[in-house]
PDB file of C-alpha atoms in Angstrom:
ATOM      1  CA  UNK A   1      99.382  86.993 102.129  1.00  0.00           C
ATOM      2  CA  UNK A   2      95.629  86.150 101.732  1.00  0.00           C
ATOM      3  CA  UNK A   3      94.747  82.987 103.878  1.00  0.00           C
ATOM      4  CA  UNK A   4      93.784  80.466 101.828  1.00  0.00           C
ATOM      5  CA  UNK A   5      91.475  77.676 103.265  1.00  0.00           C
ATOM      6  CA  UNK A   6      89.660  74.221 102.459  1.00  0.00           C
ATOM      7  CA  UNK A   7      85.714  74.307 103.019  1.00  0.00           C
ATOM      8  CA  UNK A   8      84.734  70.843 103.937  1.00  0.00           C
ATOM      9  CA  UNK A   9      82.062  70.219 101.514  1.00  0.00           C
ATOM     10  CA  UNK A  10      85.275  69.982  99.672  1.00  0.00           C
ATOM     11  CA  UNK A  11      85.790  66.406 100.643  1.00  0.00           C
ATOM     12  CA  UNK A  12      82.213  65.323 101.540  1.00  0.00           C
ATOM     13  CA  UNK A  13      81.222  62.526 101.839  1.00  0.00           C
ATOM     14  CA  UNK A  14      83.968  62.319 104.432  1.00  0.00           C
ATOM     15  CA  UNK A  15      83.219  63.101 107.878  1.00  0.00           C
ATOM     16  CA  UNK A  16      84.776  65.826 109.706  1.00  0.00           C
ATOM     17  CA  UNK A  17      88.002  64.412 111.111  1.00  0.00           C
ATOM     18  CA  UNK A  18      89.298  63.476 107.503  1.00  0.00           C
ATOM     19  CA  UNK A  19      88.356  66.822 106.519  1.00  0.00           C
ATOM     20  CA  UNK A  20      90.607  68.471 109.228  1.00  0.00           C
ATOM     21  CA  UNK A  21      93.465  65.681 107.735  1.00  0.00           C
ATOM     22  CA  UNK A  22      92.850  66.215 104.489  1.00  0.00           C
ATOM     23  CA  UNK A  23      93.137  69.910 104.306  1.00  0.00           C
ATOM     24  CA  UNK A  24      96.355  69.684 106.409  1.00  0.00           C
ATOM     25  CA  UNK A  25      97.976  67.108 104.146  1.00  0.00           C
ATOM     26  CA  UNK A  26      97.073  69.391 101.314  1.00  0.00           C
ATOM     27  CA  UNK A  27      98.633  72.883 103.111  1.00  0.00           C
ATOM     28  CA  UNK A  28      95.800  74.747 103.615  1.00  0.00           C
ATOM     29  CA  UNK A  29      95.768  77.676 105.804  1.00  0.00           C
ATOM     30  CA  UNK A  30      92.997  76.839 107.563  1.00  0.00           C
ATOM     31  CA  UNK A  31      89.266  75.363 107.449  1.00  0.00           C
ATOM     32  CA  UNK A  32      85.804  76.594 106.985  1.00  0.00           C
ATOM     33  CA  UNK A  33      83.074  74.259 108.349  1.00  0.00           C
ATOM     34  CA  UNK A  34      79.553  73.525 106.861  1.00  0.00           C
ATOM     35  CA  UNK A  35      76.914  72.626 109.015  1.00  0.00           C
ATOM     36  CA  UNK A  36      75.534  69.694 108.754  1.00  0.00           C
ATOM     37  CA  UNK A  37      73.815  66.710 110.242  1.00  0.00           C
ATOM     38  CA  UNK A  38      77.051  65.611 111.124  1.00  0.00           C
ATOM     39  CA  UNK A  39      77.111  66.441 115.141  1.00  0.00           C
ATOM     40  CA  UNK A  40      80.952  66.497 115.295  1.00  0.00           C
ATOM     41  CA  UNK A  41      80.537  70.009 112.911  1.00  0.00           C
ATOM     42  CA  UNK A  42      78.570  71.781 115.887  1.00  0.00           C
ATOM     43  CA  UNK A  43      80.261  71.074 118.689  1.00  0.00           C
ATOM     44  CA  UNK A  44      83.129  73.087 119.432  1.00  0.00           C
ATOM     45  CA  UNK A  45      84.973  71.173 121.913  1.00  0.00           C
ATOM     46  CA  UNK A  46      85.510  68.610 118.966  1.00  0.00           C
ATOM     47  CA  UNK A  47      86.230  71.167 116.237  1.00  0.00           C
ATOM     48  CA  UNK A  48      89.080  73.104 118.818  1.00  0.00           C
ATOM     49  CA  UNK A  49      90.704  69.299 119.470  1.00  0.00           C
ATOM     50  CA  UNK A  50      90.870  68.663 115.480  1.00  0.00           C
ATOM     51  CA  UNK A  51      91.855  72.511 114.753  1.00  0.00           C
ATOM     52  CA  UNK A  52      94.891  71.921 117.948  1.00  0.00           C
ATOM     53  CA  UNK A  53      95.595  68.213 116.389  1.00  0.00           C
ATOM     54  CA  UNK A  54      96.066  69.239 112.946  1.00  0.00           C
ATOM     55  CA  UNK A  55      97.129  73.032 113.570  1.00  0.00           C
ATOM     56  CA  UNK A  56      94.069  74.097 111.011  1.00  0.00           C
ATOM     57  CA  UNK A  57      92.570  77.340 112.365  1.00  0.00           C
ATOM     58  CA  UNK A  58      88.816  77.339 111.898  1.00  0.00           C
ATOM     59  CA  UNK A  59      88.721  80.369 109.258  1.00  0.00           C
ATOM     60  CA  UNK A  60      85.113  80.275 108.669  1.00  0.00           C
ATOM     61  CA  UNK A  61      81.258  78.738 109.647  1.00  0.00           C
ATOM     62  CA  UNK A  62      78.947  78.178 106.908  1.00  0.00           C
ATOM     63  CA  UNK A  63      75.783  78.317 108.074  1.00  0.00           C
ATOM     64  CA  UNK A  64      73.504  75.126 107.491  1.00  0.00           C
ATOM     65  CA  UNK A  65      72.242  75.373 104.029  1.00  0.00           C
ATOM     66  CA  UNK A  66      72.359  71.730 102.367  1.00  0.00           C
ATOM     67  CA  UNK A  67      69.420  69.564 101.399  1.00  0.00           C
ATOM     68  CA  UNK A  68      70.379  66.849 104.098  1.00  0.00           C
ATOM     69  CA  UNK A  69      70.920  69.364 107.125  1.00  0.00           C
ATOM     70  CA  UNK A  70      67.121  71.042 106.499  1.00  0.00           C
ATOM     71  CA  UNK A  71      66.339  70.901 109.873  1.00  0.00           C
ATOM     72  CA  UNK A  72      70.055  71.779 111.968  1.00  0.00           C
ATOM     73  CA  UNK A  73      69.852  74.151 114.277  1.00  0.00           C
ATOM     74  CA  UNK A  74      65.910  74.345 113.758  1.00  0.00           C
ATOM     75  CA  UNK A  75      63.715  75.272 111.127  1.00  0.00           C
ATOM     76  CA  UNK A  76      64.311  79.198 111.474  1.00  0.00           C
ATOM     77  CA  UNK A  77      66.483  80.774 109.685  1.00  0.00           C
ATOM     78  CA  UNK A  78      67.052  83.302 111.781  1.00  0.00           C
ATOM     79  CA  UNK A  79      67.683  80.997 114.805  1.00  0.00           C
ATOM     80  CA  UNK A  80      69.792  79.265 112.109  1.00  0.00           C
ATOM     81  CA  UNK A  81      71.826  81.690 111.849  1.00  0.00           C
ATOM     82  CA  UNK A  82      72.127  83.167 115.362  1.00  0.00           C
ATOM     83  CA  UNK A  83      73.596  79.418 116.247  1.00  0.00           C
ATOM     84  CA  UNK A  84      75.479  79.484 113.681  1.00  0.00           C
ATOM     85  CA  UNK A  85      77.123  83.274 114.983  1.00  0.00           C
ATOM     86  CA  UNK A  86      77.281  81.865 118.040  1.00  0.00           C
ATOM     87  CA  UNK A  87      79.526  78.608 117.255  1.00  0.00           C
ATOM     88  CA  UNK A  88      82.000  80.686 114.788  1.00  0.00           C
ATOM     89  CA  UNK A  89      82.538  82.742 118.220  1.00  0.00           C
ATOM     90  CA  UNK A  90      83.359  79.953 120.101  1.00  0.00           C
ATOM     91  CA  UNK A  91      85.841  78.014 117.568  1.00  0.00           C
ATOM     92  CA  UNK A  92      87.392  81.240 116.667  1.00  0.00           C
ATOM     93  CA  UNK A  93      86.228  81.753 113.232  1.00  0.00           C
ATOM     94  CA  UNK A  94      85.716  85.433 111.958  1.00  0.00           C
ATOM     95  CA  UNK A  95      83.336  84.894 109.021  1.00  0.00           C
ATOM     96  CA  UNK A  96      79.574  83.227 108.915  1.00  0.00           C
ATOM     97  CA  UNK A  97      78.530  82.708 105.319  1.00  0.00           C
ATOM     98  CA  UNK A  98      75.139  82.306 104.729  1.00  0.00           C
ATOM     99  CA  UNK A  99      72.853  81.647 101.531  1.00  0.00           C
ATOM    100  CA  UNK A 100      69.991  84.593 100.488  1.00  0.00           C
ATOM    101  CA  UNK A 101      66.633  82.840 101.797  1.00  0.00           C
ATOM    102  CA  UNK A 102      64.362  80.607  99.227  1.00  0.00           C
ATOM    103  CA  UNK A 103      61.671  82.268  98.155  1.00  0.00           C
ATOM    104  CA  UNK A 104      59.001  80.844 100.248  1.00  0.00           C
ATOM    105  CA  UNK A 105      60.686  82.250 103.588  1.00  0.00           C
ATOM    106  CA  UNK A 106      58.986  85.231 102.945  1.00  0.00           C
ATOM    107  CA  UNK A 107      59.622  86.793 106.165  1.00  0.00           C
ATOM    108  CA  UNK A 108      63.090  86.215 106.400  1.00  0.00           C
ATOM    109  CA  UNK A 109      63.319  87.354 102.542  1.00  0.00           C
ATOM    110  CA  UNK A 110      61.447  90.543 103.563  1.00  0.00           C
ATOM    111  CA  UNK A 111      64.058  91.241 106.871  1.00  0.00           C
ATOM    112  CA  UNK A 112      66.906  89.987 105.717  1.00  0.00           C
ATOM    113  CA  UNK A 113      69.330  93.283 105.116  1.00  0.00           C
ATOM    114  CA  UNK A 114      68.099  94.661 108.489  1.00  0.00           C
ATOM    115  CA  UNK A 115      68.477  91.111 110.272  1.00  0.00           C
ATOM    116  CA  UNK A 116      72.358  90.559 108.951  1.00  0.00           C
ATOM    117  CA  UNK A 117      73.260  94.239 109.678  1.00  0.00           C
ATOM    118  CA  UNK A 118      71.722  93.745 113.143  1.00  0.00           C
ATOM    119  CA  UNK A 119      73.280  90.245 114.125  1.00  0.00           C
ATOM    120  CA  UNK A 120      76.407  90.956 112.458  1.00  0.00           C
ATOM    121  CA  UNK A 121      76.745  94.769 114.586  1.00  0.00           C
ATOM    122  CA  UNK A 122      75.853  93.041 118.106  1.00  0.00           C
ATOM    123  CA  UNK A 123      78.388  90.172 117.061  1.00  0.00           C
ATOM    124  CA  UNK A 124      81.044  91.801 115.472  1.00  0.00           C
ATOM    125  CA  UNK A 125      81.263  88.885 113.066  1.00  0.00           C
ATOM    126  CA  UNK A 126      81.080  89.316 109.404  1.00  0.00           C
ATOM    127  CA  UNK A 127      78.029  87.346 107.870  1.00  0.00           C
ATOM    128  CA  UNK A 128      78.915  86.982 104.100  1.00  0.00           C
ATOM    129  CA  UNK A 129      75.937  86.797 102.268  1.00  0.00           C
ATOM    130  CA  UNK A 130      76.658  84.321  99.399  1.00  0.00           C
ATOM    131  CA  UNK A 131      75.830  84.825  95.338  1.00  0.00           C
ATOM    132  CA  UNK A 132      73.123  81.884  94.562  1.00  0.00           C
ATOM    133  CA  UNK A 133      71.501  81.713  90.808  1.00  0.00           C
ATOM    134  CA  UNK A 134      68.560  82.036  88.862  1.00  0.00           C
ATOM    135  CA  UNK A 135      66.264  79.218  88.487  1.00  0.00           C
ATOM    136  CA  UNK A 136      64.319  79.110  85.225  1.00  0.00           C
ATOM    137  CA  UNK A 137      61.293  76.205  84.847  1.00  0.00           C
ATOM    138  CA  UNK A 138      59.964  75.537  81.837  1.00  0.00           C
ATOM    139  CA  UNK A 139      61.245  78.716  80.564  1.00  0.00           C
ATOM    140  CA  UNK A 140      59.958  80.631  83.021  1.00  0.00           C
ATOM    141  CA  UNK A 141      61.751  82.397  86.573  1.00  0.00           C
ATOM    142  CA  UNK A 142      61.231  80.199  89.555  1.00  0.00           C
ATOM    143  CA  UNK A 143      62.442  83.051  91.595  1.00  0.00           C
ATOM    144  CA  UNK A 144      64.170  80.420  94.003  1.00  0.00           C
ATOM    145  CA  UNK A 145      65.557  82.743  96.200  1.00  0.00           C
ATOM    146  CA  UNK A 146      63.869  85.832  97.869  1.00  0.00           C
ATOM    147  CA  UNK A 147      64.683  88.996  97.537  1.00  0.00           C
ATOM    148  CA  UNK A 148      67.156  88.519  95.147  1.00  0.00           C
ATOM    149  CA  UNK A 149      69.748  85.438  94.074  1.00  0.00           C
ATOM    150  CA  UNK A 150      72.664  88.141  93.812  1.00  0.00           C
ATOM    151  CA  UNK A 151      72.980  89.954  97.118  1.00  0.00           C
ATOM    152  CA  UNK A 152      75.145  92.676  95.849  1.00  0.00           C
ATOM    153  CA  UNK A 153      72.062  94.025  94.436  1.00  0.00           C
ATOM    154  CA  UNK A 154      70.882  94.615  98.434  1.00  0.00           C
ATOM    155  CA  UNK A 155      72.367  96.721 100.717  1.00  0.00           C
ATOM    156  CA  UNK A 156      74.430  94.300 102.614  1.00  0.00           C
ATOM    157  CA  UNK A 157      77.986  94.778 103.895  1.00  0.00           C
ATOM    158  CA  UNK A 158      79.663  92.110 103.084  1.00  0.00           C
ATOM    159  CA  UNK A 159      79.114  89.246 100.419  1.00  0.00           C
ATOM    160  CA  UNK A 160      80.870  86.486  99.702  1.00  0.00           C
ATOM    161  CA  UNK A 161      81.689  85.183  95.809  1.00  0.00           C
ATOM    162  CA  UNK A 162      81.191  81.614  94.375  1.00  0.00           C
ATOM    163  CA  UNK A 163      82.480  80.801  90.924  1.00  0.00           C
ATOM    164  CA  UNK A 164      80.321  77.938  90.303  1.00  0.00           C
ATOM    165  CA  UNK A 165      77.197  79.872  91.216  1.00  0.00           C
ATOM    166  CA  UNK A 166      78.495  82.690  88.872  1.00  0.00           C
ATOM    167  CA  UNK A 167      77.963  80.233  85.698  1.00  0.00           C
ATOM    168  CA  UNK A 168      74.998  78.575  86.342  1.00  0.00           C
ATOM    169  CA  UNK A 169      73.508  82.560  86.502  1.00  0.00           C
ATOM    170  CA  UNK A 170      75.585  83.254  83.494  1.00  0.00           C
ATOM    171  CA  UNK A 171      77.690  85.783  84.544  1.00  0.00           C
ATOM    172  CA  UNK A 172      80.884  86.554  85.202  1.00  0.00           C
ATOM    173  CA  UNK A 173      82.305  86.672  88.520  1.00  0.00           C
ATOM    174  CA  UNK A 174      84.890  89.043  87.596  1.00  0.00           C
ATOM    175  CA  UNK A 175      82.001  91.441  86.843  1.00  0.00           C
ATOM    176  CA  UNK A 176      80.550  90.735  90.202  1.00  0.00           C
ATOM    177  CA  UNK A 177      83.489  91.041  92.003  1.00  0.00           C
ATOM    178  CA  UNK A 178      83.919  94.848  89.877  1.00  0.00           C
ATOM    179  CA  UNK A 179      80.644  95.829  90.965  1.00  0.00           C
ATOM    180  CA  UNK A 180      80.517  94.629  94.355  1.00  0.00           C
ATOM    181  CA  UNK A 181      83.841  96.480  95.067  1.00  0.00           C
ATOM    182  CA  UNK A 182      84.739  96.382  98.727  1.00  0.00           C
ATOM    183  CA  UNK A 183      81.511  94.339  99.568  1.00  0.00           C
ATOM    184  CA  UNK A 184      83.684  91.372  98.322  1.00  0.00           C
ATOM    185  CA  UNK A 185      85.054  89.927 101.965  1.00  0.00           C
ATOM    186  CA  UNK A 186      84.756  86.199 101.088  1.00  0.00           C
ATOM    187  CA  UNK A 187      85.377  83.961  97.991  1.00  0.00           C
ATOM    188  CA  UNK A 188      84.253  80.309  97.337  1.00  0.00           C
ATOM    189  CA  UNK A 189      87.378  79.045  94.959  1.00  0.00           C
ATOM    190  CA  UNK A 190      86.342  76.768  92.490  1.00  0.00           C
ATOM    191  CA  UNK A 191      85.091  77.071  88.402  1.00  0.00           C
ATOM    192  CA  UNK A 192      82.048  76.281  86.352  1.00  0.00           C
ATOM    193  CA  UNK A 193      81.800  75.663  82.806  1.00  0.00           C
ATOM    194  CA  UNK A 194      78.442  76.931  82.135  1.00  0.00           C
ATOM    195  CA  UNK A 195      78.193  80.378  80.241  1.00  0.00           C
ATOM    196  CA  UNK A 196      74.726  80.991  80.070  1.00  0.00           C
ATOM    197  CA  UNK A 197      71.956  81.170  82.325  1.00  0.00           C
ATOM    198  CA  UNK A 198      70.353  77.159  83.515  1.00  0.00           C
ATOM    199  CA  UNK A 199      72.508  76.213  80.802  1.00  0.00           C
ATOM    200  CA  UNK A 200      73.651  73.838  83.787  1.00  0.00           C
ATOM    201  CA  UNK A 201      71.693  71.950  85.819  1.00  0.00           C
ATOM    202  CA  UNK A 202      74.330  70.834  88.607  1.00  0.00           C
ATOM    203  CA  UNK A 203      76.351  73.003  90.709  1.00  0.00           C
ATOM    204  CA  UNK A 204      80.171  71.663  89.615  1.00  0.00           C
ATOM    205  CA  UNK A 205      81.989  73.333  91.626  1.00  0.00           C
ATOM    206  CA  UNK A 206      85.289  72.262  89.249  1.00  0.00           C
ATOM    207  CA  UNK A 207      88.856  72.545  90.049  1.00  0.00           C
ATOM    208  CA  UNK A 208      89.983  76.199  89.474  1.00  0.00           C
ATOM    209  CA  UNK A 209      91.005  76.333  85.512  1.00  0.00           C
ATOM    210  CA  UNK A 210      89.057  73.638  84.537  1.00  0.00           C
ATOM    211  CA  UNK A 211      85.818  75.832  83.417  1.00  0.00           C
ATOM    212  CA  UNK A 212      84.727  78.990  82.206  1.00  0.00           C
ATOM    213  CA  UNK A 213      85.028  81.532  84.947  1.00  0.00           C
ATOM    214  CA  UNK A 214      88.147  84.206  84.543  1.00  0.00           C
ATOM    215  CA  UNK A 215      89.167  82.392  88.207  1.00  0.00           C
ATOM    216  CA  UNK A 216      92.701  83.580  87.860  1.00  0.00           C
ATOM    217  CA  UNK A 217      91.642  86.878  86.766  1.00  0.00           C
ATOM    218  CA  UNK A 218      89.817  87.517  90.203  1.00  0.00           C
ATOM    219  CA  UNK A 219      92.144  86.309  92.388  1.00  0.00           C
ATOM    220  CA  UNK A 220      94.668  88.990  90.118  1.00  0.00           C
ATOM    221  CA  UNK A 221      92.347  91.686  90.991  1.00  0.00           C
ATOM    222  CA  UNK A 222      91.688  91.320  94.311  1.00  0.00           C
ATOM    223  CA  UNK A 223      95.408  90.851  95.297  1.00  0.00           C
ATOM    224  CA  UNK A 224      96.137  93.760  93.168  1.00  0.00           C
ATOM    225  CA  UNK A 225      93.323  96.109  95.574  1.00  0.00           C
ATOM    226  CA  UNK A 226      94.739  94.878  98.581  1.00  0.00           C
ATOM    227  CA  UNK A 227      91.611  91.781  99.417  1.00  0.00           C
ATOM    228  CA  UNK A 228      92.087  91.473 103.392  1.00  0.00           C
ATOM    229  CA  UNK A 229      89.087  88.420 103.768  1.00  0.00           C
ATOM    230  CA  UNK A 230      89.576  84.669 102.973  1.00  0.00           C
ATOM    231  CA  UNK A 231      89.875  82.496  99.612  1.00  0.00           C
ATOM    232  CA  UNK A 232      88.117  78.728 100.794  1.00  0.00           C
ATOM    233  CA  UNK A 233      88.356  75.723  98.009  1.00  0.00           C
ATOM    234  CA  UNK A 234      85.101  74.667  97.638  1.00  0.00           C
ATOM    235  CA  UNK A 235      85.112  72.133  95.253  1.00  0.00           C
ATOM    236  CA  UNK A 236      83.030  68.771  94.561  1.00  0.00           C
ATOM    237  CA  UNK A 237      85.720  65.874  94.540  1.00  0.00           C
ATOM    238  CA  UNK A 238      82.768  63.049  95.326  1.00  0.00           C
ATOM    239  CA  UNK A 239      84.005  61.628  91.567  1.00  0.00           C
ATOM    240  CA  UNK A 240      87.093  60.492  93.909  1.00  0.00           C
ATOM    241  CA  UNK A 241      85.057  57.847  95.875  1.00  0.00           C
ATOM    242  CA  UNK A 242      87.413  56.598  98.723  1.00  0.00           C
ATOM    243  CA  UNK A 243      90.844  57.687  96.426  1.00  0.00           C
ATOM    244  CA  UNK A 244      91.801  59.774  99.031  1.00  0.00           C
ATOM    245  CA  UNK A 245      95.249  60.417  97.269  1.00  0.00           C
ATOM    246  CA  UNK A 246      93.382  61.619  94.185  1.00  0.00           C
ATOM    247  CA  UNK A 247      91.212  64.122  96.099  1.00  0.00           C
ATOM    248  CA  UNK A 248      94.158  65.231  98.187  1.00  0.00           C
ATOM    249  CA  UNK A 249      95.937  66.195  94.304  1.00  0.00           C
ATOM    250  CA  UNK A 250      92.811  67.905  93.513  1.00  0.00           C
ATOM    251  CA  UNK A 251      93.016  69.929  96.626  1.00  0.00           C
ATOM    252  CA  UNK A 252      96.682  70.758  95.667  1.00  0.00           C
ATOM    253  CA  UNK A 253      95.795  71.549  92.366  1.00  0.00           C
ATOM    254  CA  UNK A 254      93.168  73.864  93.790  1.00  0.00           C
ATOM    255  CA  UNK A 255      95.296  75.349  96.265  1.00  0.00           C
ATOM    256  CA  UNK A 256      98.474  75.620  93.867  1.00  0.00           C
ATOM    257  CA  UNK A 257      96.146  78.028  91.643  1.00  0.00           C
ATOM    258  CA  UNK A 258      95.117  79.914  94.623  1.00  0.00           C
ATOM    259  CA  UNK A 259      98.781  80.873  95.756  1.00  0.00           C
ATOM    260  CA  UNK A 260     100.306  81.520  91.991  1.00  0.00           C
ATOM    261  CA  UNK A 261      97.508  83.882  91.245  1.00  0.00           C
ATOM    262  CA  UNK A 262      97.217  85.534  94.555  1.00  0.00           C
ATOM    263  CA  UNK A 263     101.189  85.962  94.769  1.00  0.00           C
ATOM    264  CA  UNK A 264     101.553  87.072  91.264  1.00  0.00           C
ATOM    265  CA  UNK A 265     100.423  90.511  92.194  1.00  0.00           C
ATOM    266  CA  UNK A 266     101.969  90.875  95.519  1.00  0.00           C
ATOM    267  CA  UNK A 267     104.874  93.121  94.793  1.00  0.00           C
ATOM    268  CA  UNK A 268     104.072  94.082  91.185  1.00  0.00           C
ATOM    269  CA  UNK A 269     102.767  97.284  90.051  1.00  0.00           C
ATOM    270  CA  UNK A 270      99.426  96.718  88.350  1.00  0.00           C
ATOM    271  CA  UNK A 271      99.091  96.717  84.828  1.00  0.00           C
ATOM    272  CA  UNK A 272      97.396  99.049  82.898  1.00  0.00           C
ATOM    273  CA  UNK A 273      94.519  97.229  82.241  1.00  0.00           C
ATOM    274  CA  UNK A 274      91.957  94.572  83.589  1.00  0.00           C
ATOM    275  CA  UNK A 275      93.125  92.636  80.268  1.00  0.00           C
ATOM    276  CA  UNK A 276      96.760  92.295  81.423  1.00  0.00           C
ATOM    277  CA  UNK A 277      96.279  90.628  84.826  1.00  0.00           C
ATOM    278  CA  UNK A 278      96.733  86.930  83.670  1.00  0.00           C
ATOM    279  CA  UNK A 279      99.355  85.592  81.860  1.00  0.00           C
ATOM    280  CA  UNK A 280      97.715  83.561  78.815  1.00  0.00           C
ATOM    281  CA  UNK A 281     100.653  80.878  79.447  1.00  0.00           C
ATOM    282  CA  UNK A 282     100.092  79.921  82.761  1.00  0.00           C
TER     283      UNK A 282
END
């Protein structure tokens, strides 16, 4: 069976204790961590006590990427990401996902396919480079990230798909998960309702099912081709507030999905076409 795990922006604001909790009380696999400014999510003797206490394995590290945690681990991204290597070693964790650089790191931009071959060969951890989106000002490309928003288009080993950040680009992930073929080691489980490029301003991150991404029809496909990497929920449940029963059904919800569209697959033959891998009534 494919693990199936929480990510913990899934329940931020909370700290990283109740995310260990939370994803346990839900039935999660396991855990990927985000770096933040939180201190408790780089130190590994507290992440292996709250992995033992709850009995979540640590599936993945996400390397720090959000607004608030601009200056974890340093300012370089390639120090970033070394430390970031270096923790997911420590905890146990056999993925790093990281984010394509913004534009202005043009030096990182310019390196970045022989820097993530390189760390990833002397590590032997897989660095997931993850799908990001076009960003269009006044009509015009902002070019946000450098040297492309879709890494499949680079020649990078493994990549990592997120649903949300497959609408606000417009595009289906299905189609990126087709052309990225084997590439595909990591997905970000969650939906979007946008279907056209910065049609979207915010990054939803929905519950699976509730947007516009053929979710279900990934998940199909992958368990149909035999996906060994990791599904993580990564959804936004801050609408919850402190309803920490409502954001624990949400997680359920999320990982319910996961498991009846992964296991659907397992020991059928596949259908004859790409068209047939969801049943409309589910």
């Amino acid at each position: 069976m494919i693990p199936i795990g929480m990510g913990t922006t899934s329940v931020l604001p909370r700290r990283l204790h109740d995310a260990f909790r939370l994803a346990a009380d839900a039935g999660f696999d396991g855990i990927e961590i985000m770096i933040t400014s939180d201190r408790d999510t780089h130190d590994p003797r507290v992440i292996g006590a709250l992995s033992e206490r709850y009995r979540m394995p640590v599936l993945s590290i996400h390397a720090p990427v959000l607004f608030f945690s601009t200056f974890v681990f340093g300012r370089n991204p390639r120090v970033k990401l070394e430390r970031s290597i270096a923790l997911a070693r420590e905890v146990g964790a056999s993925t790093v996902v990281m984010h394509p650089p913004y534009r202005w790191q043009r030096r990182t931009a310019a390196g970045l396919v022989d820097m993530v071959a390189t760390l990833q060969a002397a590590s032997g951890i897989t660095i997931a480079v993850e799908n990001m989106f076009p960003v269009t000002v006044r009509g015009r490309d902002a070019q946000a990230y450098a040297p492309d928003w879709n890494p499949g288009n680079l020649d990078i080993a493994a990549l990592t798909l997120d649903f949300s950040h497959a609408a606000l680009a417009g595009v289906s992930a299905l189609d990126l998960a087709d052309l990225w073929g084997d590439r595909l080691r990591h997905v970000h489980l969650c939906d979007g309702s946008a279907t056209e490029p910065n049609a979207m301003v915010l990054d939803e991150h929905l519950v699976p099912g509730r947007g516009a991404q053929p979710v279900a029809e990934v998940l199909a496909l992958l368990t149909r081709q035999g996906f060994d990497g990791t599904i993580i929920a990564e959804i936004n449940s801050r609408a919850c507030g402190r309803n920490d029963e409502q954001r624990v059904d949400w997680l359920r919800e999320t990982l319910d999905f996961a498991r009846r569209h992964t296991q659907m697959w397992t020991d059928a033959a596949s259908p004859p076409d790409r068209a047939a891998a969801v049943d409309p009534t589910l």
